[in-house]
Amino acid sequence: MKLSGISFLTIIITILSIHSADAQTAPSFGTAKSFGILAAKGVSSIGRTVVNGNIGITPGTEIKGFPPGIINKGEAVTGDKSSATEAMAVAHEMYEFLSKEEPSKDGDLKEAVLGKTAESNTLTPGVYNLKSGKLTSSLRLDDDKDPGAVFIFKVDGPFTADSYSKVIMNSGGPGENVFWLVNGDAKIADNSTFAGHVIAKGNIEMGLGATTTGKLFSLSGEITLNTNNIAAVASEEGDMDGDGISDLMDDFPEDYNKAFKNLSSTGEGSTLAFEDQWPISGDFDLNDLVISHNYTVVTNAKNIVVQVIGEFKLMAAGGDIANGFGVEFPIEAGQVSNLKGAKLEDGQSKAVIVLFTDMHKELPEFNTIPGKPKSEAKSYTVTFDVEKGPEYGNFGIDFNPFIFYSQNQVRHEVHLSGKQPTSLADQKLFGTADDATNVSAGTYYLTKKGLPYAIEVPFAKFEYPIEGKDVTSAYLHFAEWARSGGKEYVDWYENLSKGYRNAAMIYTK
């Protein structure tokens, strides 16, 4: 379709300077500027969705779930309207032109950068390639030095932003110069906050309560919404605490010292299961202490860690030993203040919080023997402030939980495979009995058969083995999973297919 006046493509070629070190200028949406949502097939919404802009579909005609004049701020424009058709032509040209942009230096974005394992989750302006991706945590885009800085993410496949994930501008702005070009379906999951415009060749789905500060354009599919705020822009009074982060993006809009919640997982968290006979293998039932954990790491407007909140639930205490439970954090003990719900352990080089020192005083019954009395799972909430904290990328959400006890003045600790002991552990026990720890090789807490003494299962309702039943006999692919380094049979704990588990050896309530 021929556009009136100077073509949109000419405008982009003239003003777009992605590779310049100077201030960058984003392309104009031209005749598509008035649209918050644009789709080829249809648009539907559940719940009270607010759209800051017009809603257009072409060649489709169905727009559902928007009571006229009540929910959406703009007027719905159906597919037979010339403005929607012209806007869709602009969207197609924008996608094709921007998708040809060469990546910046180091522009082949590793998928880990979008996840919680990333060493850094802050990117500078430029063009980035990503072969299909998944954002699992928070991604910050550094536009502090240039409010007009342009970011282009070219996703060659589907893209998902997980629940509670965030794309955040360092400036606190809406990310009006950020473009996500998705060669497939795009999903922004429940309660996530997403900066930038999404232009996808496939469908676009917004989860419950998700917010985006950019436009949603589906070039060939449909857009489904669920109680969302689309193309949201903060008002002039949109930063109540004055921290530079708009209230729309700020999890603590009335607290200058806090801005964002970074979650270790959604729901009730993950489950830790320990074998306490280390350095021998013991009965290897991995039910000597079973506890779920979940963390919220609070950061300020500059992405500095200022607070940690931990939620725990002790479910089983199947060992005879009076084990304690603690977590080591990657900061010094002196940086912890206002600790509630736990104690800070003395003599540690890093900050170690201890929930309890004797699990049997917390949970009188084992909760591992069918037919025997049971104790109710016990919940704990731990909070502490972090003084002069590190950047979130150097703190993360992958901490070091462990169980411990002392015998003959020898401190025994059991950690997840690969995690190092605390400074109070007796390392003379490494390499004895069944333990295959090799400090020089960076191998910790594995048996000589290559199996871990502790595991973490990524949901809170893991069904652990019955007392005395080896986990490899209860979960028939556990050993293969463990020896492969977690690459094989990744669903060993949840797959109900034949050959995956022996239900007679698994404890159920």
Short mmCIF file of C-alpha atoms in Angstrom, two decimals:
data_model
loop_
_atom_site.label_atom_id
_atom_site.label_comp_id
_atom_site.label_asym_id
_atom_site.label_seq_id
_atom_site.Cartn_x
_atom_site.Cartn_y
_atom_site.Cartn_z
CA MET A 1 0.00 0.00 0.00
CA LYS A 2 1.35 3.45 -0.91
CA LEU A 3 1.48 5.80 2.05
CA SER A 4 0.81 9.50 1.77
CA GLY A 5 3.75 11.90 1.79
CA ILE A 6 7.27 10.68 2.53
CA SER A 7 7.29 6.89 2.89
CA PHE A 8 7.66 5.39 6.34
CA LEU A 9 10.74 3.46 5.19
CA THR A 10 12.43 6.68 4.10
CA ILE A 11 11.75 8.22 7.50
CA ILE A 12 13.41 5.28 9.26
CA ILE A 13 16.45 5.29 6.99
CA THR A 14 16.86 9.01 7.57
CA ILE A 15 16.62 9.14 11.35
CA LEU A 16 17.64 5.72 12.68
CA SER A 17 21.27 5.61 13.83
CA ILE A 18 21.60 2.40 15.81
CA HIS A 19 25.35 2.03 15.51
CA SER A 20 26.26 5.62 16.37
CA ALA A 21 27.92 6.31 19.69
CA ASP A 22 26.02 9.59 19.77
CA ALA A 23 22.42 10.03 20.90
CA GLN A 24 20.10 7.73 18.97
CA THR A 25 16.67 8.55 17.62
CA ALA A 26 13.92 5.96 17.43
CA PRO A 27 11.81 5.48 14.30
CA SER A 28 8.36 7.02 14.21
CA PHE A 29 5.26 4.84 14.11
CA GLY A 30 3.75 7.25 11.63
CA THR A 31 0.10 6.44 10.93
CA ALA A 32 0.31 3.54 13.42
CA LYS A 33 1.11 5.89 16.29
CA SER A 34 -2.47 6.13 17.56
CA PHE A 35 -2.79 2.36 18.04
CA GLY A 36 -2.04 0.55 21.29
CA ILE A 37 -3.13 -2.78 19.80
CA LEU A 38 -3.09 -3.95 16.23
CA ALA A 39 -3.83 -7.50 15.06
CA ALA A 40 -4.49 -9.35 11.83
CA LYS A 41 -7.15 -11.80 13.01
CA GLY A 42 -8.78 -10.59 16.19
CA VAL A 43 -8.48 -9.09 19.67
CA SER A 44 -10.17 -10.49 22.79
CA SER A 45 -10.01 -9.56 26.45
CA ILE A 46 -11.06 -11.06 29.75
CA GLY A 47 -11.44 -8.75 32.71
CA ARG A 48 -10.84 -5.03 33.02
CA THR A 49 -8.17 -4.34 30.42
CA VAL A 50 -7.08 -0.74 29.77
CA VAL A 51 -5.60 0.20 26.40
CA ASN A 52 -3.97 3.60 25.97
CA GLY A 53 -4.67 3.95 22.27
CA ASN A 54 -6.84 2.60 19.47
CA ILE A 55 -7.51 -1.08 18.91
CA GLY A 56 -7.29 -2.14 15.29
CA ILE A 57 -7.72 -5.40 13.38
CA THR A 58 -7.26 -6.06 9.69
CA PRO A 59 -8.33 -8.05 7.77
CA GLY A 60 -10.18 -9.59 10.75
CA THR A 61 -13.23 -7.93 12.21
CA GLU A 62 -13.76 -9.32 15.74
CA ILE A 63 -12.92 -7.32 18.86
CA LYS A 64 -14.29 -8.85 22.07
CA GLY A 65 -14.28 -7.86 25.73
CA PHE A 66 -14.10 -4.06 25.51
CA PRO A 67 -17.28 -2.26 26.60
CA PRO A 68 -17.29 0.93 24.51
CA GLY A 69 -16.25 4.05 26.40
CA ILE A 70 -15.71 2.15 29.67
CA ILE A 71 -12.57 0.03 29.54
CA ASN A 72 -10.34 1.09 26.65
CA LYS A 73 -9.17 4.67 26.56
CA GLY A 74 -9.08 4.75 22.76
CA GLU A 75 -11.83 3.89 20.33
CA ALA A 76 -11.93 0.43 18.77
CA VAL A 77 -11.21 0.57 15.04
CA THR A 78 -12.33 -2.50 13.07
CA GLY A 79 -10.66 -4.03 10.04
CA ASP A 80 -12.75 -2.22 7.45
CA LYS A 81 -11.41 1.14 8.60
CA SER A 82 -8.72 2.58 6.37
CA SER A 83 -6.68 3.80 9.33
CA ALA A 84 -6.22 0.25 10.67
CA THR A 85 -5.26 -1.05 7.25
CA GLU A 86 -2.72 1.69 6.73
CA ALA A 87 -1.32 1.20 10.23
CA MET A 88 -0.87 -2.53 9.59
CA ALA A 89 1.10 -1.75 6.42
CA VAL A 90 3.36 0.51 8.48
CA ALA A 91 3.83 -2.24 11.09
CA HIS A 92 4.88 -4.74 8.40
CA GLU A 93 7.40 -2.30 6.92
CA MET A 94 8.78 -1.49 10.36
CA TYR A 95 9.27 -5.18 11.15
CA GLU A 96 10.98 -5.96 7.84
CA PHE A 97 13.30 -2.99 8.00
CA LEU A 98 14.33 -3.34 11.64
CA SER A 99 14.82 -7.10 11.29
CA LYS A 100 17.57 -6.45 8.73
CA GLU A 101 19.60 -4.35 11.16
CA GLU A 102 22.99 -5.90 11.87
CA PRO A 103 23.63 -6.79 15.53
CA SER A 104 25.83 -4.53 17.60
CA LYS A 105 29.12 -5.74 19.02
CA ASP A 106 28.42 -8.83 21.14
CA GLY A 107 24.87 -8.60 19.82
CA ASP A 108 24.24 -12.36 19.75
CA LEU A 109 22.39 -12.40 23.03
CA LYS A 110 22.84 -15.55 25.09
CA GLU A 111 19.56 -16.89 26.44
CA ALA A 112 21.12 -17.00 29.92
CA VAL A 113 21.21 -13.19 29.92
CA LEU A 114 17.43 -13.29 30.09
CA GLY A 115 17.44 -15.72 33.01
CA LYS A 116 18.34 -15.84 36.67
CA THR A 117 21.73 -17.43 35.96
CA ALA A 118 23.00 -14.39 34.10
CA GLU A 119 26.13 -12.71 35.43
CA SER A 120 24.66 -9.40 34.39
CA ASN A 121 21.11 -8.52 33.49
CA THR A 122 21.77 -5.01 32.19
CA LEU A 123 22.17 -4.28 28.47
CA THR A 124 23.39 -1.15 26.70
CA PRO A 125 21.68 0.31 23.60
CA GLY A 126 22.01 -1.62 20.36
CA VAL A 127 20.70 -4.46 18.22
CA TYR A 128 20.54 -7.97 19.70
CA ASN A 129 19.87 -11.37 18.14
CA LEU A 130 18.13 -14.12 20.08
CA LYS A 131 17.11 -17.48 18.71
CA SER A 132 13.82 -17.88 20.62
CA GLY A 133 14.04 -16.88 24.22
CA LYS A 134 12.62 -16.88 27.69
CA LEU A 135 12.89 -14.05 30.20
CA THR A 136 12.75 -15.59 33.68
CA SER A 137 13.84 -12.69 35.85
CA SER A 138 14.47 -8.96 35.37
CA LEU A 139 16.23 -7.32 32.44
CA ARG A 140 17.41 -3.74 32.75
CA LEU A 141 18.06 -1.55 29.73
CA ASP A 142 20.66 1.15 30.34
CA ASP A 143 19.24 4.38 28.91
CA ASP A 144 20.44 6.67 31.70
CA LYS A 145 22.94 8.57 29.57
CA ASP A 146 20.67 8.85 26.54
CA PRO A 147 16.89 9.03 27.00
CA GLY A 148 16.52 8.49 23.23
CA ALA A 149 18.64 5.33 23.17
CA VAL A 150 17.30 2.59 20.87
CA PHE A 151 17.16 -1.12 21.72
CA ILE A 152 16.18 -3.72 19.10
CA PHE A 153 15.72 -7.38 20.05
CA LYS A 154 15.37 -9.74 17.09
CA VAL A 155 13.90 -13.02 18.32
CA ASP A 156 14.08 -15.78 15.72
CA GLY A 157 11.28 -17.89 17.14
CA PRO A 158 8.80 -17.71 20.03
CA PHE A 159 9.41 -15.48 23.04
CA THR A 160 8.10 -15.73 26.61
CA ALA A 161 8.42 -13.38 29.55
CA ASP A 162 7.73 -15.53 32.64
CA SER A 163 5.34 -14.59 35.42
CA TYR A 164 6.61 -11.71 37.59
CA SER A 165 9.47 -10.97 35.19
CA LYS A 166 10.32 -7.39 34.27
CA VAL A 167 11.92 -5.40 31.50
CA ILE A 168 12.97 -2.15 33.16
CA MET A 169 14.53 1.04 31.84
CA ASN A 170 17.33 2.46 33.98
CA SER A 171 15.77 5.88 33.55
CA GLY A 172 12.45 4.60 34.86
CA GLY A 173 10.78 5.56 31.59
CA PRO A 174 8.33 3.53 29.50
CA GLY A 175 10.87 2.30 26.95
CA GLU A 176 9.30 4.04 24.00
CA ASN A 177 12.43 3.34 21.92
CA VAL A 178 12.57 -0.40 22.65
CA PHE A 179 11.45 -2.85 19.95
CA TRP A 180 10.91 -6.61 20.29
CA LEU A 181 10.68 -8.26 16.85
CA VAL A 182 9.36 -11.78 17.42
CA ASN A 183 9.39 -14.25 14.55
CA GLY A 184 6.70 -16.38 16.19
CA ASP A 185 4.31 -16.19 19.13
CA ALA A 186 4.96 -13.82 22.04
CA LYS A 187 3.69 -14.35 25.58
CA ILE A 188 3.99 -11.89 28.46
CA ALA A 189 2.91 -14.01 31.42
CA ASP A 190 0.97 -13.23 34.59
CA ASN A 191 1.95 -10.16 36.63
CA SER A 192 4.96 -9.30 34.51
CA THR A 193 5.90 -5.73 33.58
CA PHE A 194 7.29 -5.24 30.11
CA ALA A 195 8.90 -2.16 28.60
CA GLY A 196 8.95 -1.75 24.83
CA HIS A 197 6.88 -2.44 21.74
CA VAL A 198 6.21 -6.03 20.69
CA ILE A 199 5.83 -6.65 16.96
CA ALA A 200 5.23 -10.35 16.42
CA LYS A 201 4.53 -12.42 13.34
CA GLY A 202 2.49 -14.85 15.44
CA ASN A 203 -0.03 -14.48 18.25
CA ILE A 204 0.49 -12.26 21.28
CA GLU A 205 -0.83 -13.28 24.70
CA MET A 206 -0.87 -11.16 27.84
CA GLY A 207 -1.26 -13.07 31.11
CA LEU A 208 -3.38 -12.07 34.07
CA GLY A 209 -2.39 -8.66 35.40
CA ALA A 210 0.55 -8.20 33.02
CA THR A 211 1.46 -4.67 32.00
CA THR A 212 3.31 -3.35 28.98
CA THR A 213 4.39 0.23 28.38
CA GLY A 214 4.63 -0.40 24.63
CA LYS A 215 2.36 -1.27 21.74
CA LEU A 216 1.30 -4.80 20.79
CA PHE A 217 1.23 -5.51 17.04
CA SER A 218 0.45 -9.02 15.75
CA LEU A 219 1.19 -9.08 12.01
CA SER A 220 -0.56 -12.34 11.18
CA GLY A 221 -2.20 -13.63 14.35
CA GLU A 222 -4.48 -12.57 17.18
CA ILE A 223 -4.01 -10.85 20.52
CA THR A 224 -5.53 -12.19 23.75
CA LEU A 225 -5.65 -10.13 26.95
CA ASN A 226 -6.55 -10.73 30.58
CA THR A 227 -6.98 -7.73 32.89
CA ASN A 228 -4.01 -5.84 31.48
CA ASN A 229 -2.69 -2.31 31.03
CA ILE A 230 -1.46 -1.85 27.46
CA ALA A 231 0.76 0.94 26.12
CA ALA A 232 0.70 2.35 29.63
CA VAL A 233 2.36 5.70 30.15
CA ALA A 234 2.88 7.24 33.56
CA SER A 235 1.24 10.57 34.27
CA GLU A 236 3.14 13.66 35.37
CA GLU A 237 2.39 12.67 38.95
CA GLY A 238 3.53 9.08 38.24
CA ASP A 239 6.53 8.92 40.62
CA MET A 240 5.20 9.46 44.11
CA ASP A 241 8.42 8.56 45.93
CA GLY A 242 10.70 10.49 43.57
CA ASP A 243 13.14 7.65 42.98
CA GLY A 244 13.10 8.05 39.20
CA ILE A 245 11.01 4.93 38.59
CA SER A 246 7.47 5.55 37.41
CA ASP A 247 4.72 4.26 39.69
CA LEU A 248 3.65 1.93 36.91
CA MET A 249 7.00 0.10 37.07
CA ASP A 250 7.67 0.58 40.78
CA ASP A 251 6.72 -2.28 43.14
CA PHE A 252 7.10 0.19 46.03
CA PRO A 253 5.70 3.46 44.65
CA GLU A 254 5.70 5.15 48.07
CA ASP A 255 9.15 4.01 49.25
CA TYR A 256 12.17 5.87 47.85
CA ASN A 257 14.58 3.14 49.02
CA LYS A 258 12.80 0.28 47.25
CA ALA A 259 11.72 -0.18 43.64
CA PHE A 260 11.61 -3.80 42.43
CA LYS A 261 10.77 -7.30 43.63
CA ASN A 262 12.91 -10.04 42.12
CA LEU A 263 11.40 -13.48 42.74
CA SER A 264 13.30 -16.77 42.91
CA SER A 265 10.20 -18.61 41.67
CA THR A 266 6.46 -18.27 41.52
CA GLY A 267 3.97 -19.96 43.82
CA GLU A 268 5.29 -21.65 46.95
CA GLY A 269 8.81 -22.13 45.63
CA SER A 270 10.99 -25.21 45.26
CA THR A 271 11.79 -28.18 47.51
CA LEU A 272 15.10 -29.11 49.11
CA ALA A 273 15.64 -32.74 50.16
CA PHE A 274 18.72 -33.90 52.11
CA GLU A 275 20.55 -37.09 53.03
CA ASP A 276 22.18 -36.41 56.41
CA GLN A 277 24.57 -39.39 56.67
CA TRP A 278 27.30 -37.61 54.66
CA PRO A 279 30.09 -38.53 54.02
CA ILE A 280 28.54 -42.02 53.82
CA SER A 281 25.57 -42.58 51.54
CA GLY A 282 23.32 -43.92 54.30
CA ASP A 283 19.94 -45.23 53.21
CA PHE A 284 19.85 -42.51 50.49
CA ASP A 285 16.15 -41.85 50.89
CA LEU A 286 16.65 -38.06 50.65
CA ASN A 287 14.00 -37.41 53.29
CA ASP A 288 16.17 -36.69 56.32
CA LEU A 289 15.14 -33.06 56.02
CA VAL A 290 12.67 -31.80 53.41
CA ILE A 291 11.94 -28.08 53.22
CA SER A 292 10.57 -25.70 50.57
CA HIS A 293 12.06 -22.26 50.05
CA ASN A 294 11.23 -19.14 48.07
CA TYR A 295 12.91 -15.72 48.03
CA THR A 296 12.05 -12.16 47.16
CA VAL A 297 15.08 -9.93 46.61
CA VAL A 298 14.18 -6.25 46.77
CA THR A 299 16.30 -3.76 44.83
CA ASN A 300 16.24 0.03 44.64
CA ALA A 301 16.05 2.26 41.57
CA LYS A 302 19.75 1.68 40.88
CA ASN A 303 19.35 -2.11 41.00
CA ILE A 304 21.14 -2.36 44.36
CA VAL A 305 19.96 -5.10 46.74
CA VAL A 306 18.35 -3.57 49.82
CA GLN A 307 16.23 -6.37 51.34
CA VAL A 308 15.73 -10.13 51.27
CA ILE A 309 12.53 -11.98 52.20
CA GLY A 310 12.60 -15.77 52.52
CA GLU A 311 9.61 -18.09 52.86
CA PHE A 312 10.22 -21.64 54.11
CA LYS A 313 8.09 -24.67 54.99
CA LEU A 314 9.54 -27.66 56.85
CA MET A 315 7.71 -30.78 55.65
CA ALA A 316 9.74 -33.78 56.82
CA ALA A 317 12.39 -34.57 59.40
CA GLY A 318 13.12 -38.22 58.61
CA GLY A 319 16.59 -38.51 60.05
CA ASP A 320 17.63 -39.52 63.56
CA ILE A 321 20.20 -36.71 63.70
CA ALA A 322 19.08 -33.37 65.16
CA ASN A 323 19.87 -31.39 62.01
CA GLY A 324 19.87 -27.62 61.82
CA PHE A 325 19.08 -25.66 58.68
CA GLY A 326 20.69 -22.50 57.34
CA VAL A 327 21.27 -20.46 54.21
CA GLU A 328 24.46 -18.69 53.16
CA PHE A 329 24.15 -15.42 51.21
CA PRO A 330 26.83 -13.77 49.02
CA ILE A 331 27.44 -10.82 51.35
CA GLU A 332 29.35 -10.24 54.57
CA ALA A 333 27.63 -10.76 57.90
CA GLY A 334 28.07 -7.08 58.73
CA GLN A 335 25.85 -6.10 55.83
CA VAL A 336 22.82 -7.79 57.38
CA SER A 337 20.54 -5.66 59.59
CA ASN A 338 17.01 -5.85 60.98
CA LEU A 339 17.04 -9.64 60.75
CA LYS A 340 13.71 -11.24 61.71
CA GLY A 341 12.67 -14.89 61.79
CA ALA A 342 16.18 -16.35 62.02
CA LYS A 343 19.57 -15.85 63.66
CA LEU A 344 22.83 -14.70 62.10
CA GLU A 345 25.47 -17.35 62.77
CA ASP A 346 28.67 -16.15 64.43
CA GLY A 347 32.10 -16.96 63.06
CA GLN A 348 31.11 -17.13 59.40
CA SER A 349 33.01 -15.28 56.66
CA LYS A 350 29.76 -14.72 54.77
CA ALA A 351 26.25 -13.97 56.01
CA VAL A 352 24.66 -17.23 57.20
CA ILE A 353 21.16 -17.19 58.64
CA VAL A 354 20.00 -20.16 60.73
CA LEU A 355 16.29 -21.01 60.96
CA PHE A 356 16.73 -23.71 63.59
CA THR A 357 19.40 -25.94 65.11
CA ASP A 358 17.30 -29.05 65.88
CA MET A 359 14.66 -30.11 63.37
CA HIS A 360 13.01 -32.50 65.83
CA LYS A 361 12.05 -29.59 68.08
CA GLU A 362 10.44 -27.97 65.05
CA LEU A 363 8.70 -31.05 63.67
CA PRO A 364 8.12 -33.74 66.34
CA GLU A 365 7.03 -36.45 63.88
CA PHE A 366 9.17 -37.69 60.99
CA ASN A 367 6.42 -37.42 58.34
CA THR A 368 8.17 -40.18 56.38
CA ILE A 369 6.57 -43.41 57.70
CA PRO A 370 3.13 -44.45 56.40
CA GLY A 371 0.62 -45.16 59.14
CA LYS A 372 2.56 -43.24 61.80
CA PRO A 373 1.41 -39.93 63.34
CA LYS A 374 2.14 -36.81 61.30
CA SER A 375 3.09 -33.27 62.21
CA GLU A 376 1.74 -30.26 60.35
CA ALA A 377 4.32 -28.65 58.12
CA LYS A 378 5.91 -25.65 59.85
CA SER A 379 6.26 -22.32 58.03
CA TYR A 380 8.91 -19.64 58.51
CA THR A 381 9.31 -16.10 57.19
CA VAL A 382 12.75 -14.50 57.31
CA THR A 383 13.46 -10.88 56.43
CA PHE A 384 16.59 -8.76 56.60
CA ASP A 385 17.88 -5.50 55.17
CA VAL A 386 21.14 -5.33 53.25
CA GLU A 387 23.48 -2.45 54.03
CA LYS A 388 25.65 -1.17 51.16
CA GLY A 389 24.41 -4.06 49.09
CA PRO A 390 25.77 -5.31 45.77
CA GLU A 391 24.12 -4.92 42.39
CA TYR A 392 21.45 -7.51 41.81
CA GLY A 393 23.50 -9.18 39.07
CA ASN A 394 26.21 -9.95 41.66
CA PHE A 395 23.71 -11.20 44.25
CA GLY A 396 21.10 -13.13 42.30
CA ILE A 397 18.53 -15.53 43.73
CA ASP A 398 20.55 -18.76 43.77
CA PHE A 399 21.73 -19.05 47.36
CA ASN A 400 23.45 -21.78 49.40
CA PRO A 401 21.03 -23.72 51.68
CA PHE A 402 22.39 -26.53 53.85
CA ILE A 403 21.82 -28.76 56.87
CA PHE A 404 24.33 -29.16 59.68
CA TYR A 405 25.12 -30.79 62.99
CA SER A 406 28.19 -31.18 65.22
CA GLN A 407 29.56 -34.47 66.51
CA ASN A 408 32.65 -34.63 68.71
CA GLN A 409 33.28 -30.97 67.91
CA VAL A 410 33.31 -31.77 64.19
CA ARG A 411 30.91 -29.70 62.11
CA HIS A 412 29.10 -31.74 59.43
CA GLU A 413 27.40 -29.82 56.62
CA VAL A 414 25.43 -31.11 53.64
CA HIS A 415 24.96 -28.81 50.65
CA LEU A 416 23.59 -29.09 47.16
CA SER A 417 25.99 -30.61 44.66
CA GLY A 418 28.51 -28.02 43.52
CA LYS A 419 27.88 -25.66 46.44
CA GLN A 420 30.80 -24.98 48.75
CA PRO A 421 30.72 -25.48 52.53
CA THR A 422 30.61 -22.53 54.90
CA SER A 423 33.74 -21.46 56.73
CA LEU A 424 32.67 -23.43 59.84
CA ALA A 425 32.47 -26.83 58.12
CA ASP A 426 35.17 -29.44 58.80
CA GLN A 427 36.67 -30.03 55.37
CA LYS A 428 38.75 -32.96 56.60
CA LEU A 429 35.69 -35.09 55.92
CA PHE A 430 35.89 -34.44 52.18
CA GLY A 431 36.87 -37.50 50.19
CA THR A 432 36.23 -39.91 53.06
CA ALA A 433 33.77 -42.85 53.11
CA ASP A 434 31.44 -42.51 50.09
CA ASP A 435 32.15 -38.84 49.39
CA ALA A 436 33.85 -37.91 46.11
CA THR A 437 34.39 -34.20 46.77
CA ASN A 438 37.42 -32.82 44.93
CA VAL A 439 38.09 -29.25 46.03
CA SER A 440 40.77 -28.58 43.42
CA ALA A 441 38.37 -29.70 40.67
CA GLY A 442 35.49 -27.70 42.11
CA THR A 443 33.42 -30.83 42.77
CA TYR A 444 31.45 -30.83 46.02
CA TYR A 445 28.98 -33.14 47.74
CA LEU A 446 28.75 -36.03 45.30
CA THR A 447 28.96 -39.73 46.11
CA LYS A 448 31.51 -41.92 44.38
CA LYS A 449 28.60 -43.14 42.24
CA GLY A 450 28.05 -39.58 41.02
CA LEU A 451 24.88 -38.97 43.04
CA PRO A 452 24.10 -35.85 45.14
CA TYR A 453 23.57 -35.77 48.91
CA ALA A 454 20.96 -33.03 48.46
CA ILE A 455 18.62 -32.01 45.65
CA GLU A 456 16.37 -29.11 44.72
CA VAL A 457 13.10 -29.89 42.92
CA PRO A 458 11.47 -26.90 41.19
CA PHE A 459 8.10 -27.05 42.93
CA ALA A 460 7.00 -27.06 46.55
CA LYS A 461 5.04 -30.32 46.70
CA PHE A 462 7.72 -32.90 45.92
CA GLU A 463 6.69 -36.40 46.99
CA TYR A 464 9.78 -37.76 48.74
CA PRO A 465 10.57 -41.46 49.38
CA ILE A 466 9.29 -43.45 52.35
CA GLU A 467 11.70 -43.86 55.25
CA GLY A 468 14.54 -46.22 54.33
CA LYS A 469 13.65 -46.46 50.62
CA ASP A 470 16.48 -45.48 48.29
CA VAL A 471 15.45 -42.58 46.06
CA THR A 472 16.78 -44.44 43.02
CA SER A 473 14.29 -47.25 43.72
CA ALA A 474 11.40 -44.81 44.19
CA TYR A 475 12.23 -42.61 41.21
CA LEU A 476 13.54 -44.93 38.53
CA HIS A 477 15.36 -42.34 36.41
CA PHE A 478 16.81 -40.31 39.26
CA ALA A 479 20.29 -41.82 38.89
CA GLU A 480 20.41 -41.13 35.15
CA TRP A 481 19.30 -37.55 35.75
CA ALA A 482 21.94 -37.01 38.44
CA ARG A 483 24.84 -38.58 36.55
CA SER A 484 24.03 -36.59 33.41
CA GLY A 485 24.35 -33.35 35.34
CA GLY A 486 20.62 -32.73 35.03
CA LYS A 487 20.52 -33.05 31.23
CA GLU A 488 18.68 -36.38 30.95
CA TYR A 489 15.24 -37.24 32.37
CA VAL A 490 14.68 -33.69 33.59
CA ASP A 491 11.09 -34.66 34.47
CA TRP A 492 12.10 -37.62 36.65
CA TYR A 493 10.21 -36.27 39.67
CA GLU A 494 6.88 -35.41 38.00
CA ASN A 495 6.40 -37.83 35.13
CA LEU A 496 3.66 -40.34 35.97
CA SER A 497 4.30 -42.54 32.94
CA LYS A 498 5.09 -46.19 33.42
CA GLY A 499 8.73 -46.78 34.25
CA TYR A 500 9.29 -43.46 36.00
CA ARG A 501 8.35 -44.21 39.61
CA ASN A 502 7.53 -46.91 42.12
CA ALA A 503 4.56 -45.47 43.96
CA ALA A 504 4.85 -48.05 46.74
CA MET A 505 8.12 -46.42 47.85
CA ILE A 506 6.89 -42.80 47.79
CA TYR A 507 5.44 -41.13 50.88
CA THR A 508 2.06 -39.46 50.42
CA LYS A 509 -0.06 -37.69 52.98
#
